[in-house]
Coordinates of C-alpha atoms in Angstrom, one line a residue:
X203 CA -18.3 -18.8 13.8
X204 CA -15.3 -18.6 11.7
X205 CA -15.6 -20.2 7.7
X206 CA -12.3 -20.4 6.0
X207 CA -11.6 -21.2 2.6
X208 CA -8.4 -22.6 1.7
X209 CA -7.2 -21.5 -1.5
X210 CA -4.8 -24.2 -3.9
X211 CA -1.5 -24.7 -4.4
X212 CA -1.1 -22.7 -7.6
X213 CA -3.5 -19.5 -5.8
X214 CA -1.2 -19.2 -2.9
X215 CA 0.5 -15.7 -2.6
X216 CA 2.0 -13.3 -0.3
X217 CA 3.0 -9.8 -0.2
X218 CA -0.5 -9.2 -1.9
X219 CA -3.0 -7.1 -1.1
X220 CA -6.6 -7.4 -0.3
X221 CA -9.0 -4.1 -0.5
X222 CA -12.6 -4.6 0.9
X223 CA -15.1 -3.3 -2.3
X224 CA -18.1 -1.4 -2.0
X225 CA -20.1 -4.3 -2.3
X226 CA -18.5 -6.3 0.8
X227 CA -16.3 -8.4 -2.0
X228 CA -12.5 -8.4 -1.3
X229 CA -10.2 -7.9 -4.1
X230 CA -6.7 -9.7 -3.8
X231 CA -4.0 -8.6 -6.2
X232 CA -0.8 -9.6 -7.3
X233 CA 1.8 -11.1 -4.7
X234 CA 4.4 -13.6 -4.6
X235 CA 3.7 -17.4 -5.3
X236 CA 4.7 -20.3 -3.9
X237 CA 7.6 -20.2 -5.9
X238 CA 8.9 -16.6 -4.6
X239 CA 8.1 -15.4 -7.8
X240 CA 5.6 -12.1 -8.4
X241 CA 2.1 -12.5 -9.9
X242 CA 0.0 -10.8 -11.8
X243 CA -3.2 -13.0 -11.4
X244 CA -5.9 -11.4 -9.6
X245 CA -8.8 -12.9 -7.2
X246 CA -12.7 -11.8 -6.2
X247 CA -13.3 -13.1 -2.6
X248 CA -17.4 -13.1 -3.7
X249 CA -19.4 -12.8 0.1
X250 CA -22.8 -14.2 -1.5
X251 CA -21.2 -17.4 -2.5
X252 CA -18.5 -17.0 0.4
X253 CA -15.9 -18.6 -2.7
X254 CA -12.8 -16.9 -4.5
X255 CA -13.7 -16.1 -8.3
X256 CA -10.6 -15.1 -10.9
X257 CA -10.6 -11.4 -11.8
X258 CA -9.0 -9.5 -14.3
X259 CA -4.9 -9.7 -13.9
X260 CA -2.6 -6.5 -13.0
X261 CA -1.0 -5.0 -16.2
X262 CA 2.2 -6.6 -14.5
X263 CA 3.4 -8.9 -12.3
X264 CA 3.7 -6.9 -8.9
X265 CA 4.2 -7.5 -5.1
X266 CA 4.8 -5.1 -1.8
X267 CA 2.4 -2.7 -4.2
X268 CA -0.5 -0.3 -2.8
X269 CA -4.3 -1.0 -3.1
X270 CA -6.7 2.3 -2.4
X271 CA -10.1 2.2 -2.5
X272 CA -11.3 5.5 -4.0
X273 CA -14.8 7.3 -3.6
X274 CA -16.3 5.8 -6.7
X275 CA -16.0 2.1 -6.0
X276 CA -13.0 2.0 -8.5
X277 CA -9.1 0.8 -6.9
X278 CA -6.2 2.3 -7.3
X279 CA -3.1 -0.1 -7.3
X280 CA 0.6 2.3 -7.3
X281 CA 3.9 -0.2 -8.1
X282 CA 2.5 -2.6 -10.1
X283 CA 5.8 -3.9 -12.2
X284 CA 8.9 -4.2 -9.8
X285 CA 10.9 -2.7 -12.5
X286 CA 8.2 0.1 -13.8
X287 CA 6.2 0.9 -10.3
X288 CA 3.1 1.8 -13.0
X289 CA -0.1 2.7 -11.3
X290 CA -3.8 1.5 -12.8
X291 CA -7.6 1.6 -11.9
X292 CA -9.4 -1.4 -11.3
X293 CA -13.3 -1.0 -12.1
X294 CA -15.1 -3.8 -10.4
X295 CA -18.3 -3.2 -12.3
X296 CA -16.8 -4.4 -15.4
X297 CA -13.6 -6.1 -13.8
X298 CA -11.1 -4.4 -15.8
X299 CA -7.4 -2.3 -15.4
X300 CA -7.3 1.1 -16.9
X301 CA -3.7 2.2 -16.9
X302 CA -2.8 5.7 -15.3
X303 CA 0.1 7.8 -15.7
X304 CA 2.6 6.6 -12.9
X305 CA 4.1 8.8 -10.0
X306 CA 7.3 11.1 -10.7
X307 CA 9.4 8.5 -8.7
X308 CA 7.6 5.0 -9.2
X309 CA 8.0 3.4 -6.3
X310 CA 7.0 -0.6 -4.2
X311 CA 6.9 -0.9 -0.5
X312 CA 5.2 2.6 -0.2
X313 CA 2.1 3.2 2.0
X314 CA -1.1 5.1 0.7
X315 CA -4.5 5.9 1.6
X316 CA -7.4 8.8 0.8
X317 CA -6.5 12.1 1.6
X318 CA -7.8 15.8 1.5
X319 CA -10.3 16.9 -1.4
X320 CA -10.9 13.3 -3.3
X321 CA -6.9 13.1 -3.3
X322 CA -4.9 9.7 -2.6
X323 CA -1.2 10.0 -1.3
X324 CA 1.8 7.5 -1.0
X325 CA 4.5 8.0 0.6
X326 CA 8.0 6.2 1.3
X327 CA 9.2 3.1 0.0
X328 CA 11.9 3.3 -2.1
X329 CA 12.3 4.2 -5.9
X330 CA 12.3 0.9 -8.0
X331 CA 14.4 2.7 -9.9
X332 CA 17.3 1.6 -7.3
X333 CA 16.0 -2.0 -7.2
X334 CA 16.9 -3.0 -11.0
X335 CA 18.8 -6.0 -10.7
X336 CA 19.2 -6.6 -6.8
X337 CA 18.5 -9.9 -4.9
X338 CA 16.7 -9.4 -1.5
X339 CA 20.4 -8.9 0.3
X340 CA 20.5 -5.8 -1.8
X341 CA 16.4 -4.8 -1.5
X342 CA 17.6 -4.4 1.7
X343 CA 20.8 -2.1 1.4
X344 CA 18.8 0.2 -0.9
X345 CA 17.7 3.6 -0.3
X346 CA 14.8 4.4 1.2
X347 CA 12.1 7.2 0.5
X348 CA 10.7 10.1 2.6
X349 CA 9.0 11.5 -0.4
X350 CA 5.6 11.6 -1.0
X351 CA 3.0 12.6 -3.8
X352 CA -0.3 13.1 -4.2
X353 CA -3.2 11.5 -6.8
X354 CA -5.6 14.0 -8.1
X355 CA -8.2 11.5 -9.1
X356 CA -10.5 13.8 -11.2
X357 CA -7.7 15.6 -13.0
X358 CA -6.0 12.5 -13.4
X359 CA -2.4 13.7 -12.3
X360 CA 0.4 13.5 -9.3
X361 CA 1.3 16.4 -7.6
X362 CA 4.3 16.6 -5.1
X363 CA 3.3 16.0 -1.2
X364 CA 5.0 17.1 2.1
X365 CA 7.8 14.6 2.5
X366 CA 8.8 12.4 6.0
X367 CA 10.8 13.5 8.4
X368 CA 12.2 10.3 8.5
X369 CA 12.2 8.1 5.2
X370 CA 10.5 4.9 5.8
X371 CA 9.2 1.6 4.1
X372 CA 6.7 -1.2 4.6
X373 CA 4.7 1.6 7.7
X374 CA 1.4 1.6 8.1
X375 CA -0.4 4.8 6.9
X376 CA -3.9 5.7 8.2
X377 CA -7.0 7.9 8.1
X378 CA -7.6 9.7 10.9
X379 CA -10.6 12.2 11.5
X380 CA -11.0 15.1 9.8
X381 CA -9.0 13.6 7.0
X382 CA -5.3 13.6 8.7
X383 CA -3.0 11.1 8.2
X384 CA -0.8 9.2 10.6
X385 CA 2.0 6.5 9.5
X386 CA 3.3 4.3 12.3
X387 CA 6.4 2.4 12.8
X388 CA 7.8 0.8 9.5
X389 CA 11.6 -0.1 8.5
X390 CA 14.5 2.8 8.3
X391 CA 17.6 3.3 8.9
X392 CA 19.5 4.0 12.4
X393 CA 22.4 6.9 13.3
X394 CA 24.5 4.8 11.4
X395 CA 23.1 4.1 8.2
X396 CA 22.0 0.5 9.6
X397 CA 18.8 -0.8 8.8
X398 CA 16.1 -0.7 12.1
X399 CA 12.5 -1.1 12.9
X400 CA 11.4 2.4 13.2
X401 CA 9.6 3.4 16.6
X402 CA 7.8 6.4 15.8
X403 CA 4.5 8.0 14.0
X404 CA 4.4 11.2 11.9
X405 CA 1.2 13.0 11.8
X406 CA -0.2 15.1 8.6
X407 CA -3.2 17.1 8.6
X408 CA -5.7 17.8 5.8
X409 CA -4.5 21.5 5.3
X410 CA -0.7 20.7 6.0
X411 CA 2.2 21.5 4.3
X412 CA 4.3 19.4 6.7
X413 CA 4.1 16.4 8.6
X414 CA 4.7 17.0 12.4
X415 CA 7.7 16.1 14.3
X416 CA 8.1 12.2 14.7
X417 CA 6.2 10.9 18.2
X418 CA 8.2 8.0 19.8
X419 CA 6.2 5.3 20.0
X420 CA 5.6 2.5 22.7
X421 CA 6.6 -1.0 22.4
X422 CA 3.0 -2.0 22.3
X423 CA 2.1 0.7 19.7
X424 CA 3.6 -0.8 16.5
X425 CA 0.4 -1.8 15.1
X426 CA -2.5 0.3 15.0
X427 CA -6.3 0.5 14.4
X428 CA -8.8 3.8 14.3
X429 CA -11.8 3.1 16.6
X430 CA -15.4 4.3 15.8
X431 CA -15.1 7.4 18.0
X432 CA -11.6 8.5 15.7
X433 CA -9.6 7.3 18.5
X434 CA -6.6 5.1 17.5
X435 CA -6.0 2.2 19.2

């Protein structure tokens, strides 16, 4: 049976995201309001007492940001502040933020997930640097990244990453066995500089230095889930 719990008014939010914890709790972060304006208010979905409990807010209001869950329990969120694209640590044991030093090119509307050797890597987006001071009409005219970097958790640093083939925002970037990467579909641009849906994956092993050559993808492939076996649906 599905239980639903409807949150208010004034907790409402989209362009969030929501990161299962260790201990089966889901941690939503940031987001827009009801209002269209970004949050920095944070919420606990608790699964003993199946209720949403405040946590500790971002250091910024943030939306189209990055959640990772990293070996140790802790988060990592990358883009929090749509004009700083600042990346922090949330520890749920003591439900707190410990700022990090952000990437070389901050970035929101990035992908990013565990890689190779305790590592996390985003990649795309686009630069918030080019964002300062545009409505949504020009969000959408701005440039769009294919690079990528890479989050040494225990040294505490970002190191550079093989870039895209093809620059891309708002893909879907996940783990496949043996640590590779694949990032599906997402928005680009076309042969002449207009925006499009992209139709294709790029692959990137664990001991890369380059993603592979973009797969066309079919129609019915735009959304994508690993199965048990490391099969991707």
């Amino acid at each position: 049976m599905f239980h639903a719990q409807l949150l208010p008014f004034d907790a409402a939010r989209v362009e969030h995201t929501a990161t299962l914890l260790a201990t089966g709790d889901v941690l939503l972060t940031g987001g827009l309001d009801a209002m269209g304006k970004p949050r920095a208010d944070c919420l606990r979905f608790v699964v003993a007492t199946g209720r949403f409990e405040a946590a500790a807010p971002l250091p910024a209001p943030s939306r189209r940001h990055s959640a990772t869950l990293l070996a140790d329990g802790a988060v990592l969120v990358v883009g929090i502040g749509e004009a700083i694209g600042g990346a922090a640590i949330y520890d749920p044991t003591s439900d707190s933020w410990r700022t990090v030093v952000s990437p070389a090119t901050p970035r929101v509307e990035h992908a990013a997930a565990p890689w190779a050797k305790g590592e996390v890597l985003i990649c795309g987006g686009r630069a918030v640097a080019t964002l300062a001071g545009l409505d949504e009409a020009g969000r959408r005219e701005a440039p769009i990244e294919a690079s990528a970097e890479r989050y040494d958790v225990a040294a505490g640093i970002w190191r550079p990453a093989p870039a895209f083939t093809t620059a891309r925002r708002k893909h879907e970037l996940v783990v496949l066995g043996g640590g590779a990467l694949l990032a599906v579909s997402g928005k680009g641009r076309g042969p002449s500089g207009a925006p499009v849906r992209l139709g294709t994956s790029e692959r990137l092993d664990a001991a890369a230095t380059a993603w592979q050559p973009p797969r066309k993808l079919d129609e019915g492939e735009r959304f994508v889930c690993v199965l048990q076996d490391g099969n991707v649906l």
